[in-house]
């Protein structure tokens, strides 16, 4: 977020809680204006006002379904109208609908593809118009170690692998406009998403985290701030030669499970 004297505007999707919120807070701490987009408009507004109060900057929260083009275009236009630029986009909104293939419904497949793949496409194609015009932009897509294969997550794993190809191709297309596109693929991060997985598997969140930590090289699960720190680095001008990369963030080298 450094380099010029201008204050950056960072749009983070799915940011009313979890990893997205931590990313928005990290950017606000760096002095950026943050735009919180999430399905729940009221939660987005509360989150934005809490971040603004905590960090003293400007924050805007809006209800937005990332898979709905009209909703995304309206939100981005409002953010641009308020702050005058869209410099950073973090495509973070996500859902899981886990099941083995013989139990996975078409709706579970379509929803996960719709939020992760269509949502990232719609948000990016909208934001890049502003970024190309201003000849500046940073885009970070949130993939997952599940992209390497994870039993019971056929839809999610497919979508998260897709985001890696999306990142590489977009980096090739947008680099000439001074827009960097990178991807973070986190392993286990302690959020409501992983707490729901614990419950589904019959564990308490603490039991599940302890069990998962045993398999992680540094022997702890990740926290949202781990992802936020890397997102901040990728969106800093000190990282302007990092482009089209997928960075696994999982407490160890990523191996096939
Ligand atoms: P989370 O706590 O469930 O937060 C996800 C947020 O995205 C929720 O606020 C959710 O809103 C919102 N969202 C869902 N669908 C949306 C849509 N169509 N439009 C706008 N917002 C939408 O999950 P998280 O753990 O922070 O995950 C954030 C991202 O990291 C996701 O892309 C996830 O796949 C990825 N990731 C997470 C982990 C992990 O271990 N936690 C690991 C690797 C990757 P609602 O609550 O209203 O649905």
PDB file of C-alpha atoms and ligand atoms in Angstrom:
ATOM      1  CA  UNK A   1       0.000   0.000   0.000  1.00  0.00           C
ATOM      2  CA  UNK A   2       3.025   2.239   0.051  1.00  0.00           C
ATOM      3  CA  UNK A   3       4.836   4.110  -2.734  1.00  0.00           C
ATOM      4  CA  UNK A   4       2.771   7.062  -3.797  1.00  0.00           C
ATOM      5  CA  UNK A   5       1.135   9.628  -1.619  1.00  0.00           C
ATOM      6  CA  UNK A   6      -2.300   8.475  -2.659  1.00  0.00           C
ATOM      7  CA  UNK A   7      -4.542   6.609  -0.273  1.00  0.00           C
ATOM      8  CA  UNK A   8      -5.559   3.280  -1.751  1.00  0.00           C
ATOM      9  CA  UNK A   9      -9.094   1.931  -1.911  1.00  0.00           C
ATOM     10  CA  UNK A  10      -9.337  -1.771  -1.141  1.00  0.00           C
ATOM     11  CA  UNK A  11     -12.464  -3.811  -1.931  1.00  0.00           C
ATOM     12  CA  UNK A  12     -12.670  -7.095  -0.040  1.00  0.00           C
ATOM     13  CA  UNK A  13     -15.478  -9.561  -0.738  1.00  0.00           C
ATOM     14  CA  UNK A  14     -16.998 -11.802   1.926  1.00  0.00           C
ATOM     15  CA  UNK A  15     -15.431  -9.453   4.450  1.00  0.00           C
ATOM     16  CA  UNK A  16     -18.068  -9.199   7.170  1.00  0.00           C
ATOM     17  CA  UNK A  17     -16.198 -11.905   9.068  1.00  0.00           C
ATOM     18  CA  UNK A  18     -13.360 -14.419   9.000  1.00  0.00           C
ATOM     19  CA  UNK A  19     -10.403 -14.063   6.650  1.00  0.00           C
ATOM     20  CA  UNK A  20     -11.994 -11.245   4.637  1.00  0.00           C
ATOM     21  CA  UNK A  21     -12.534  -9.132   7.709  1.00  0.00           C
ATOM     22  CA  UNK A  22      -8.946  -9.678   8.860  1.00  0.00           C
ATOM     23  CA  UNK A  23      -7.711  -8.596   5.419  1.00  0.00           C
ATOM     24  CA  UNK A  24      -9.885  -5.469   5.476  1.00  0.00           C
ATOM     25  CA  UNK A  25      -8.627  -4.624   8.977  1.00  0.00           C
ATOM     26  CA  UNK A  26      -5.012  -5.102   7.905  1.00  0.00           C
ATOM     27  CA  UNK A  27      -5.479  -2.760   4.943  1.00  0.00           C
ATOM     28  CA  UNK A  28      -7.229  -0.190   7.137  1.00  0.00           C
ATOM     29  CA  UNK A  29      -4.286  -0.350   9.543  1.00  0.00           C
ATOM     30  CA  UNK A  30      -2.036   0.560   6.605  1.00  0.00           C
ATOM     31  CA  UNK A  31      -4.178   3.618   5.929  1.00  0.00           C
ATOM     32  CA  UNK A  32      -6.271   2.274   3.040  1.00  0.00           C
ATOM     33  CA  UNK A  33      -9.963   3.051   2.615  1.00  0.00           C
ATOM     34  CA  UNK A  34     -11.769  -0.256   2.781  1.00  0.00           C
ATOM     35  CA  UNK A  35     -14.942  -1.480   1.132  1.00  0.00           C
ATOM     36  CA  UNK A  36     -16.598  -4.458   2.795  1.00  0.00           C
ATOM     37  CA  UNK A  37     -18.848  -6.480   0.504  1.00  0.00           C
ATOM     38  CA  UNK A  38     -20.808  -9.397   1.909  1.00  0.00           C
ATOM     39  CA  UNK A  39     -24.184 -11.056   1.436  1.00  0.00           C
ATOM     40  CA  UNK A  40     -25.366  -9.643   4.742  1.00  0.00           C
ATOM     41  CA  UNK A  41     -25.667  -5.869   4.249  1.00  0.00           C
ATOM     42  CA  UNK A  42     -26.260  -5.076   7.916  1.00  0.00           C
ATOM     43  CA  UNK A  43     -23.240  -7.131   9.010  1.00  0.00           C
ATOM     44  CA  UNK A  44     -21.126  -5.404   6.332  1.00  0.00           C
ATOM     45  CA  UNK A  45     -22.127  -1.970   7.615  1.00  0.00           C
ATOM     46  CA  UNK A  46     -21.392  -2.906  11.236  1.00  0.00           C
ATOM     47  CA  UNK A  47     -18.033  -4.352  10.220  1.00  0.00           C
ATOM     48  CA  UNK A  48     -17.142  -1.192   8.262  1.00  0.00           C
ATOM     49  CA  UNK A  49     -18.038   1.116  11.134  1.00  0.00           C
ATOM     50  CA  UNK A  50     -16.059  -1.011  13.617  1.00  0.00           C
ATOM     51  CA  UNK A  51     -13.018  -0.970  11.342  1.00  0.00           C
ATOM     52  CA  UNK A  52     -13.288   2.787  10.784  1.00  0.00           C
ATOM     53  CA  UNK A  53     -13.595   3.358  14.547  1.00  0.00           C
ATOM     54  CA  UNK A  54     -10.633   1.103  15.318  1.00  0.00           C
ATOM     55  CA  UNK A  55      -8.285   2.435  12.664  1.00  0.00           C
ATOM     56  CA  UNK A  56      -9.469   5.976  12.136  1.00  0.00           C
ATOM     57  CA  UNK A  57      -9.836   5.675   8.369  1.00  0.00           C
ATOM     58  CA  UNK A  58     -12.771   5.487   6.015  1.00  0.00           C
ATOM     59  CA  UNK A  59     -14.715   2.282   5.489  1.00  0.00           C
ATOM     60  CA  UNK A  60     -17.847   1.466   3.546  1.00  0.00           C
ATOM     61  CA  UNK A  61     -19.935  -1.677   4.058  1.00  0.00           C
ATOM     62  CA  UNK A  62     -22.512  -2.906   1.568  1.00  0.00           C
ATOM     63  CA  UNK A  63     -24.667  -5.945   0.943  1.00  0.00           C
ATOM     64  CA  UNK A  64     -23.552  -7.599  -2.292  1.00  0.00           C
ATOM     65  CA  UNK A  65     -23.863 -11.042  -3.834  1.00  0.00           C
ATOM     66  CA  UNK A  66     -20.596 -11.543  -5.706  1.00  0.00           C
ATOM     67  CA  UNK A  67     -22.231 -13.893  -8.207  1.00  0.00           C
ATOM     68  CA  UNK A  68     -24.800 -11.278  -9.228  1.00  0.00           C
ATOM     69  CA  UNK A  69     -23.453  -8.830 -11.809  1.00  0.00           C
ATOM     70  CA  UNK A  70     -25.993  -6.073 -11.154  1.00  0.00           C
ATOM     71  CA  UNK A  71     -25.274  -6.227  -7.424  1.00  0.00           C
ATOM     72  CA  UNK A  72     -21.496  -6.133  -7.970  1.00  0.00           C
ATOM     73  CA  UNK A  73     -21.587  -3.316 -10.533  1.00  0.00           C
ATOM     74  CA  UNK A  74     -23.772  -1.202  -8.250  1.00  0.00           C
ATOM     75  CA  UNK A  75     -21.487  -1.807  -5.257  1.00  0.00           C
ATOM     76  CA  UNK A  76     -18.284  -1.030  -7.173  1.00  0.00           C
ATOM     77  CA  UNK A  77     -19.835   2.122  -8.675  1.00  0.00           C
ATOM     78  CA  UNK A  78     -20.858   3.277  -5.215  1.00  0.00           C
ATOM     79  CA  UNK A  79     -17.394   2.577  -3.820  1.00  0.00           C
ATOM     80  CA  UNK A  80     -15.744   4.395  -6.727  1.00  0.00           C
ATOM     81  CA  UNK A  81     -18.158   7.307  -6.381  1.00  0.00           C
ATOM     82  CA  UNK A  82     -17.353   7.628  -2.697  1.00  0.00           C
ATOM     83  CA  UNK A  83     -13.581   7.151  -2.791  1.00  0.00           C
ATOM     84  CA  UNK A  84     -12.602   8.017  -6.385  1.00  0.00           C
ATOM     85  CA  UNK A  85     -10.616   4.850  -7.158  1.00  0.00           C
ATOM     86  CA  UNK A  86     -10.619   1.085  -6.844  1.00  0.00           C
ATOM     87  CA  UNK A  87      -6.999   0.058  -6.338  1.00  0.00           C
ATOM     88  CA  UNK A  88      -7.177  -3.316  -4.645  1.00  0.00           C
ATOM     89  CA  UNK A  89      -9.608  -6.200  -5.029  1.00  0.00           C
ATOM     90  CA  UNK A  90      -9.471  -9.275  -2.842  1.00  0.00           C
ATOM     91  CA  UNK A  91     -11.761 -12.037  -4.084  1.00  0.00           C
ATOM     92  CA  UNK A  92     -12.362 -13.771  -0.774  1.00  0.00           C
ATOM     93  CA  UNK A  93     -16.109 -14.572  -0.561  1.00  0.00           C
ATOM     94  CA  UNK A  94     -16.627 -18.292  -0.253  1.00  0.00           C
ATOM     95  CA  UNK A  95     -18.933 -21.127   0.710  1.00  0.00           C
ATOM     96  CA  UNK A  96     -18.602 -24.850   1.167  1.00  0.00           C
ATOM     97  CA  UNK A  97     -21.180 -27.529   0.415  1.00  0.00           C
ATOM     98  CA  UNK A  98     -19.125 -30.634   1.119  1.00  0.00           C
ATOM     99  CA  UNK A  99     -20.199 -34.114   0.118  1.00  0.00           C
ATOM    100  CA  UNK A 100     -18.979 -37.211  -1.647  1.00  0.00           C
ATOM    101  CA  UNK A 101     -19.869 -37.261  -5.322  1.00  0.00           C
ATOM    102  CA  UNK A 102     -22.772 -39.701  -4.998  1.00  0.00           C
ATOM    103  CA  UNK A 103     -24.435 -37.388  -2.470  1.00  0.00           C
ATOM    104  CA  UNK A 104     -23.535 -34.058  -4.057  1.00  0.00           C
ATOM    105  CA  UNK A 105     -26.537 -32.282  -5.551  1.00  0.00           C
ATOM    106  CA  UNK A 106     -26.486 -30.112  -8.660  1.00  0.00           C
ATOM    107  CA  UNK A 107     -27.411 -27.181  -6.421  1.00  0.00           C
ATOM    108  CA  UNK A 108     -24.372 -27.800  -4.184  1.00  0.00           C
ATOM    109  CA  UNK A 109     -22.152 -27.894  -7.258  1.00  0.00           C
ATOM    110  CA  UNK A 110     -23.678 -24.771  -8.813  1.00  0.00           C
ATOM    111  CA  UNK A 111     -23.617 -22.709  -5.623  1.00  0.00           C
ATOM    112  CA  UNK A 112     -19.938 -23.343  -4.966  1.00  0.00           C
ATOM    113  CA  UNK A 113     -18.997 -22.655  -8.602  1.00  0.00           C
ATOM    114  CA  UNK A 114     -21.231 -19.588  -8.573  1.00  0.00           C
ATOM    115  CA  UNK A 115     -19.647 -17.944  -5.541  1.00  0.00           C
ATOM    116  CA  UNK A 116     -15.985 -18.842  -6.122  1.00  0.00           C
ATOM    117  CA  UNK A 117     -15.638 -18.874  -9.907  1.00  0.00           C
ATOM    118  CA  UNK A 118     -18.464 -16.741 -11.272  1.00  0.00           C
ATOM    119  CA  UNK A 119     -18.159 -14.413  -8.248  1.00  0.00           C
ATOM    120  CA  UNK A 120     -14.447 -13.888  -8.800  1.00  0.00           C
ATOM    121  CA  UNK A 121     -14.989 -13.380 -12.520  1.00  0.00           C
ATOM    122  CA  UNK A 122     -17.819 -10.880 -12.035  1.00  0.00           C
ATOM    123  CA  UNK A 123     -16.019  -8.857  -9.329  1.00  0.00           C
ATOM    124  CA  UNK A 124     -12.776  -8.842 -11.277  1.00  0.00           C
ATOM    125  CA  UNK A 125     -14.261  -7.952 -14.635  1.00  0.00           C
ATOM    126  CA  UNK A 126     -16.058  -5.047 -12.964  1.00  0.00           C
ATOM    127  CA  UNK A 127     -13.076  -3.801 -10.920  1.00  0.00           C
ATOM    128  CA  UNK A 128     -10.540  -4.112 -13.746  1.00  0.00           C
ATOM    129  CA  UNK A 129     -12.346  -1.428 -15.753  1.00  0.00           C
ATOM    130  CA  UNK A 130     -11.483   1.095 -13.068  1.00  0.00           C
ATOM    131  CA  UNK A 131      -7.979  -0.330 -12.644  1.00  0.00           C
ATOM    132  CA  UNK A 132      -7.144  -0.296 -16.363  1.00  0.00           C
ATOM    133  CA  UNK A 133      -8.369   3.287 -16.618  1.00  0.00           C
ATOM    134  CA  UNK A 134      -6.144   4.386 -13.733  1.00  0.00           C
ATOM    135  CA  UNK A 135      -3.244   2.133 -14.863  1.00  0.00           C
ATOM    136  CA  UNK A 136      -2.925   0.697 -11.375  1.00  0.00           C
ATOM    137  CA  UNK A 137      -4.336  -2.273  -9.554  1.00  0.00           C
ATOM    138  CA  UNK A 138      -3.711  -5.205  -7.239  1.00  0.00           C
ATOM    139  CA  UNK A 139      -5.916  -8.294  -7.361  1.00  0.00           C
ATOM    140  CA  UNK A 140      -5.627 -11.166  -4.897  1.00  0.00           C
ATOM    141  CA  UNK A 141      -7.694 -14.325  -5.287  1.00  0.00           C
ATOM    142  CA  UNK A 142      -8.200 -16.711  -2.383  1.00  0.00           C
ATOM    143  CA  UNK A 143      -7.743 -20.329  -3.418  1.00  0.00           C
ATOM    144  CA  UNK A 144      -7.082 -23.222  -1.005  1.00  0.00           C
ATOM    145  CA  UNK A 145      -4.851 -26.232  -0.431  1.00  0.00           C
ATOM    146  CA  UNK A 146      -8.030 -28.165  -1.239  1.00  0.00           C
ATOM    147  CA  UNK A 147      -7.246 -27.358  -4.882  1.00  0.00           C
ATOM    148  CA  UNK A 148      -4.681 -30.186  -4.673  1.00  0.00           C
ATOM    149  CA  UNK A 149      -7.442 -32.654  -3.868  1.00  0.00           C
ATOM    150  CA  UNK A 150      -9.549 -33.103  -0.753  1.00  0.00           C
ATOM    151  CA  UNK A 151     -11.966 -35.967  -0.245  1.00  0.00           C
ATOM    152  CA  UNK A 152     -15.547 -34.721   0.156  1.00  0.00           C
ATOM    153  CA  UNK A 153     -14.862 -31.357  -1.475  1.00  0.00           C
ATOM    154  CA  UNK A 154     -15.192 -32.107  -5.183  1.00  0.00           C
ATOM    155  CA  UNK A 155     -17.013 -28.855  -5.927  1.00  0.00           C
ATOM    156  CA  UNK A 156     -14.813 -26.664  -3.691  1.00  0.00           C
ATOM    157  CA  UNK A 157     -11.545 -28.284  -4.787  1.00  0.00           C
ATOM    158  CA  UNK A 158     -12.486 -27.830  -8.462  1.00  0.00           C
ATOM    159  CA  UNK A 159     -13.412 -24.181  -7.947  1.00  0.00           C
ATOM    160  CA  UNK A 160     -10.275 -23.406  -5.944  1.00  0.00           C
ATOM    161  CA  UNK A 161      -8.077 -25.068  -8.593  1.00  0.00           C
ATOM    162  CA  UNK A 162      -9.895 -23.003 -11.207  1.00  0.00           C
ATOM    163  CA  UNK A 163      -8.974 -19.804  -9.405  1.00  0.00           C
ATOM    164  CA  UNK A 164      -5.313 -20.638  -9.867  1.00  0.00           C
ATOM    165  CA  UNK A 165      -5.668 -20.806 -13.662  1.00  0.00           C
ATOM    166  CA  UNK A 166      -7.771 -17.645 -13.527  1.00  0.00           C
ATOM    167  CA  UNK A 167      -4.942 -15.904 -11.637  1.00  0.00           C
ATOM    168  CA  UNK A 168      -2.201 -16.911 -14.060  1.00  0.00           C
ATOM    169  CA  UNK A 169      -4.185 -15.979 -17.171  1.00  0.00           C
ATOM    170  CA  UNK A 170      -5.410 -12.688 -15.756  1.00  0.00           C
ATOM    171  CA  UNK A 171      -1.855 -11.759 -14.763  1.00  0.00           C
ATOM    172  CA  UNK A 172      -0.824 -12.221 -18.397  1.00  0.00           C
ATOM    173  CA  UNK A 173      -3.708 -10.064 -19.622  1.00  0.00           C
ATOM    174  CA  UNK A 174      -3.519  -7.227 -17.097  1.00  0.00           C
ATOM    175  CA  UNK A 175       0.206  -6.906 -16.390  1.00  0.00           C
ATOM    176  CA  UNK A 176       0.638  -4.344 -19.157  1.00  0.00           C
ATOM    177  CA  UNK A 177      -1.793  -2.071 -17.335  1.00  0.00           C
ATOM    178  CA  UNK A 178       0.310  -2.105 -14.157  1.00  0.00           C
ATOM    179  CA  UNK A 179      -2.099  -4.500 -12.491  1.00  0.00           C
ATOM    180  CA  UNK A 180      -0.714  -7.369 -10.405  1.00  0.00           C
ATOM    181  CA  UNK A 181      -2.763 -10.524  -9.985  1.00  0.00           C
ATOM    182  CA  UNK A 182      -1.799 -13.128  -7.410  1.00  0.00           C
ATOM    183  CA  UNK A 183      -3.377 -15.947  -5.488  1.00  0.00           C
ATOM    184  CA  UNK A 184      -3.139 -17.146  -1.885  1.00  0.00           C
ATOM    185  CA  UNK A 185      -3.940 -20.799  -1.238  1.00  0.00           C
ATOM    186  CA  UNK A 186      -4.400 -21.158   2.520  1.00  0.00           C
ATOM    187  CA  UNK A 187      -4.415 -24.405   4.432  1.00  0.00           C
ATOM    188  CA  UNK A 188      -6.428 -24.701   7.645  1.00  0.00           C
ATOM    189  CA  UNK A 189      -7.421 -21.272   8.971  1.00  0.00           C
ATOM    190  CA  UNK A 190      -9.482 -20.974  12.140  1.00  0.00           C
ATOM    191  CA  UNK A 191     -12.774 -19.341  11.092  1.00  0.00           C
ATOM    192  CA  UNK A 192     -16.502 -20.087  11.154  1.00  0.00           C
ATOM    193  CA  UNK A 193     -15.975 -22.079   7.951  1.00  0.00           C
ATOM    194  CA  UNK A 194     -13.593 -24.544   9.613  1.00  0.00           C
ATOM    195  CA  UNK A 195     -15.655 -24.523  12.830  1.00  0.00           C
ATOM    196  CA  UNK A 196     -18.628 -25.691  10.756  1.00  0.00           C
ATOM    197  CA  UNK A 197     -16.480 -28.452   9.264  1.00  0.00           C
ATOM    198  CA  UNK A 198     -15.476 -29.565  12.784  1.00  0.00           C
ATOM    199  CA  UNK A 199     -19.115 -29.755  13.804  1.00  0.00           C
ATOM    200  CA  UNK A 200     -20.049 -31.715  10.696  1.00  0.00           C
ATOM    201  CA  UNK A 201     -17.306 -34.248  11.461  1.00  0.00           C
ATOM    202  CA  UNK A 202     -18.402 -34.600  15.109  1.00  0.00           C
ATOM    203  CA  UNK A 203     -15.552 -32.667  16.766  1.00  0.00           C
ATOM    204  CA  UNK A 204     -15.531 -29.543  18.894  1.00  0.00           C
ATOM    205  CA  UNK A 205     -13.609 -26.714  17.196  1.00  0.00           C
ATOM    206  CA  UNK A 206     -10.764 -27.114  19.732  1.00  0.00           C
ATOM    207  CA  UNK A 207     -10.511 -30.880  19.186  1.00  0.00           C
ATOM    208  CA  UNK A 208     -10.487 -30.438  15.442  1.00  0.00           C
ATOM    209  CA  UNK A 209      -7.827 -27.718  15.513  1.00  0.00           C
ATOM    210  CA  UNK A 210      -5.584 -29.851  17.763  1.00  0.00           C
ATOM    211  CA  UNK A 211      -6.010 -32.846  15.460  1.00  0.00           C
ATOM    212  CA  UNK A 212      -5.251 -30.808  12.344  1.00  0.00           C
ATOM    213  CA  UNK A 213      -2.277 -29.050  13.985  1.00  0.00           C
ATOM    214  CA  UNK A 214      -0.566 -32.440  14.408  1.00  0.00           C
ATOM    215  CA  UNK A 215      -0.373 -32.739  10.607  1.00  0.00           C
ATOM    216  CA  UNK A 216       0.999 -29.229  10.013  1.00  0.00           C
ATOM    217  CA  UNK A 217       4.783 -28.767   9.929  1.00  0.00           C
ATOM    218  CA  UNK A 218       4.798 -25.795  12.290  1.00  0.00           C
ATOM    219  CA  UNK A 219       2.272 -27.525  14.580  1.00  0.00           C
ATOM    220  CA  UNK A 220      -0.407 -24.883  14.666  1.00  0.00           C
ATOM    221  CA  UNK A 221      -3.419 -24.033  12.561  1.00  0.00           C
ATOM    222  CA  UNK A 222      -3.527 -20.709  10.744  1.00  0.00           C
ATOM    223  CA  UNK A 223      -5.392 -17.617  11.864  1.00  0.00           C
ATOM    224  CA  UNK A 224      -7.060 -15.053   9.569  1.00  0.00           C
ATOM    225  CA  UNK A 225      -4.240 -12.586  10.274  1.00  0.00           C
ATOM    226  CA  UNK A 226      -1.769 -14.972   8.605  1.00  0.00           C
ATOM    227  CA  UNK A 227      -3.676 -14.563   5.345  1.00  0.00           C
ATOM    228  CA  UNK A 228      -4.105 -10.829   5.908  1.00  0.00           C
ATOM    229  CA  UNK A 229      -0.355 -10.328   6.312  1.00  0.00           C
ATOM    230  CA  UNK A 230       0.374 -12.018   2.990  1.00  0.00           C
ATOM    231  CA  UNK A 231      -2.436 -10.170   1.205  1.00  0.00           C
ATOM    232  CA  UNK A 232      -1.043  -6.889   2.489  1.00  0.00           C
ATOM    233  CA  UNK A 233       2.416  -7.766   1.164  1.00  0.00           C
ATOM    234  CA  UNK A 234       1.062  -8.763  -2.261  1.00  0.00           C
ATOM    235  CA  UNK A 235      -0.814  -5.463  -2.498  1.00  0.00           C
ATOM    236  CA  UNK A 236       2.162  -3.373  -1.492  1.00  0.00           C
ATOM    237  CA  UNK A 237       4.203  -1.734  -4.218  1.00  0.00           C
ATOM    238  CA  UNK A 238       7.266  -3.450  -2.748  1.00  0.00           C
ATOM    239  CA  UNK A 239       5.774  -6.622  -4.263  1.00  0.00           C
ATOM    240  CA  UNK A 240       5.166  -5.104  -7.694  1.00  0.00           C
ATOM    241  CA  UNK A 241       7.356  -7.703  -9.456  1.00  0.00           C
ATOM    242  CA  UNK A 242       5.342 -10.576  -7.971  1.00  0.00           C
ATOM    243  CA  UNK A 243       2.711 -11.408 -10.562  1.00  0.00           C
ATOM    244  CA  UNK A 244       0.641 -14.441 -11.516  1.00  0.00           C
ATOM    245  CA  UNK A 245       1.811 -16.435  -8.508  1.00  0.00           C
ATOM    246  CA  UNK A 246       0.012 -18.943  -6.336  1.00  0.00           C
ATOM    247  CA  UNK A 247       1.378 -18.884  -2.801  1.00  0.00           C
ATOM    248  CA  UNK A 248       0.491 -21.743  -0.488  1.00  0.00           C
ATOM    249  CA  UNK A 249       0.060 -20.548   3.077  1.00  0.00           C
ATOM    250  CA  UNK A 250      -0.257 -23.633   5.190  1.00  0.00           C
ATOM    251  CA  UNK A 251       2.490 -23.806   7.791  1.00  0.00           C
ATOM    252  CA  UNK A 252       4.633 -26.080   5.670  1.00  0.00           C
ATOM    253  CA  UNK A 253       5.458 -27.171   2.145  1.00  0.00           C
ATOM    254  CA  UNK A 254       2.333 -28.272   0.357  1.00  0.00           C
ATOM    255  CA  UNK A 255       2.209 -31.961  -0.408  1.00  0.00           C
ATOM    256  CA  UNK A 256      -0.503 -34.170  -1.760  1.00  0.00           C
ATOM    257  CA  UNK A 257      -2.608 -35.526   1.066  1.00  0.00           C
TER     258      UNK A 257
HETATM  259  P1  LIG B   1     -16.338 -17.583   6.316  1.00  0.00           P
HETATM  260  O1  LIG B   1     -16.011 -17.267   7.736  1.00  0.00           O
HETATM  261  O2  LIG B   1     -17.439 -18.538   6.034  1.00  0.00           O
HETATM  262  O3  LIG B   1     -16.573 -16.200   5.531  1.00  0.00           O
HETATM  263  C1  LIG B   1     -16.966 -16.199   4.197  1.00  0.00           C
HETATM  264  C2  LIG B   1     -17.797 -14.964   3.969  1.00  0.00           C
HETATM  265  O4  LIG B   1     -18.161 -14.943   2.565  1.00  0.00           O
HETATM  266  C3  LIG B   1     -19.099 -14.980   4.771  1.00  0.00           C
HETATM  267  O5  LIG B   1     -19.298 -13.743   5.409  1.00  0.00           O
HETATM  268  C4  LIG B   1     -20.139 -15.240   3.689  1.00  0.00           C
HETATM  269  O6  LIG B   1     -21.407 -14.659   3.955  1.00  0.00           O
HETATM  270  C5  LIG B   1     -19.527 -14.555   2.495  1.00  0.00           C
HETATM  271  N1  LIG B   1     -20.170 -14.962   1.259  1.00  0.00           N
HETATM  272  C6  LIG B   1     -20.603 -16.199   0.907  1.00  0.00           C
HETATM  273  N2  LIG B   1     -21.190 -16.165  -0.289  1.00  0.00           N
HETATM  274  C7  LIG B   1     -21.151 -14.880  -0.716  1.00  0.00           C
HETATM  275  C8  LIG B   1     -21.629 -14.216  -1.869  1.00  0.00           C
HETATM  276  N3  LIG B   1     -22.286 -14.861  -2.842  1.00  0.00           N
HETATM  277  N4  LIG B   1     -21.419 -12.883  -1.979  1.00  0.00           N
HETATM  278  C9  LIG B   1     -20.780 -12.206  -0.992  1.00  0.00           C
HETATM  279  N5  LIG B   1     -20.318 -12.780   0.125  1.00  0.00           N
HETATM  280  C10 LIG B   1     -20.510 -14.109   0.270  1.00  0.00           C
HETATM  281  O7  LIG B   1     -15.070 -18.205   5.571  1.00  0.00           O
HETATM  282  P2  LIG B   1     -13.494 -17.946   5.704  1.00  0.00           P
HETATM  283  O8  LIG B   1     -12.915 -19.141   6.350  1.00  0.00           O
HETATM  284  O9  LIG B   1     -13.213 -16.600   6.229  1.00  0.00           O
HETATM  285  O10 LIG B   1     -13.091 -18.057   4.156  1.00  0.00           O
HETATM  286  C11 LIG B   1     -12.767 -16.933   3.350  1.00  0.00           C
HETATM  287  C12 LIG B   1     -12.180 -17.443   2.054  1.00  0.00           C
HETATM  288  O11 LIG B   1     -11.006 -18.214   2.316  1.00  0.00           O
HETATM  289  C13 LIG B   1     -13.110 -18.356   1.259  1.00  0.00           C
HETATM  290  O12 LIG B   1     -12.956 -18.142  -0.113  1.00  0.00           O
HETATM  291  C14 LIG B   1     -12.610 -19.727   1.631  1.00  0.00           C
HETATM  292  O13 LIG B   1     -12.948 -20.680   0.656  1.00  0.00           O
HETATM  293  C15 LIG B   1     -11.127 -19.473   1.704  1.00  0.00           C
HETATM  294  N6  LIG B   1     -10.354 -20.442   2.462  1.00  0.00           N
HETATM  295  C16 LIG B   1     -10.634 -20.662   3.794  1.00  0.00           C
HETATM  296  C17 LIG B   1      -9.857 -21.594   4.498  1.00  0.00           C
HETATM  297  C18 LIG B   1     -10.101 -21.888   5.950  1.00  0.00           C
HETATM  298  O14 LIG B   1      -9.491 -22.840   6.463  1.00  0.00           O
HETATM  299  N7  LIG B   1     -10.953 -21.132   6.655  1.00  0.00           N
HETATM  300  C19 LIG B   1      -8.821 -22.271   3.841  1.00  0.00           C
HETATM  301  C20 LIG B   1      -8.565 -22.015   2.500  1.00  0.00           C
HETATM  302  C21 LIG B   1      -9.344 -21.085   1.827  1.00  0.00           C
HETATM  303  P3  LIG B   1     -22.597 -15.526   4.639  1.00  0.00           P
HETATM  304  O15 LIG B   1     -22.126 -15.886   5.963  1.00  0.00           O
HETATM  305  O16 LIG B   1     -23.741 -14.582   4.670  1.00  0.00           O
HETATM  306  O17 LIG B   1     -22.782 -16.717   3.768  1.00  0.00           O
END
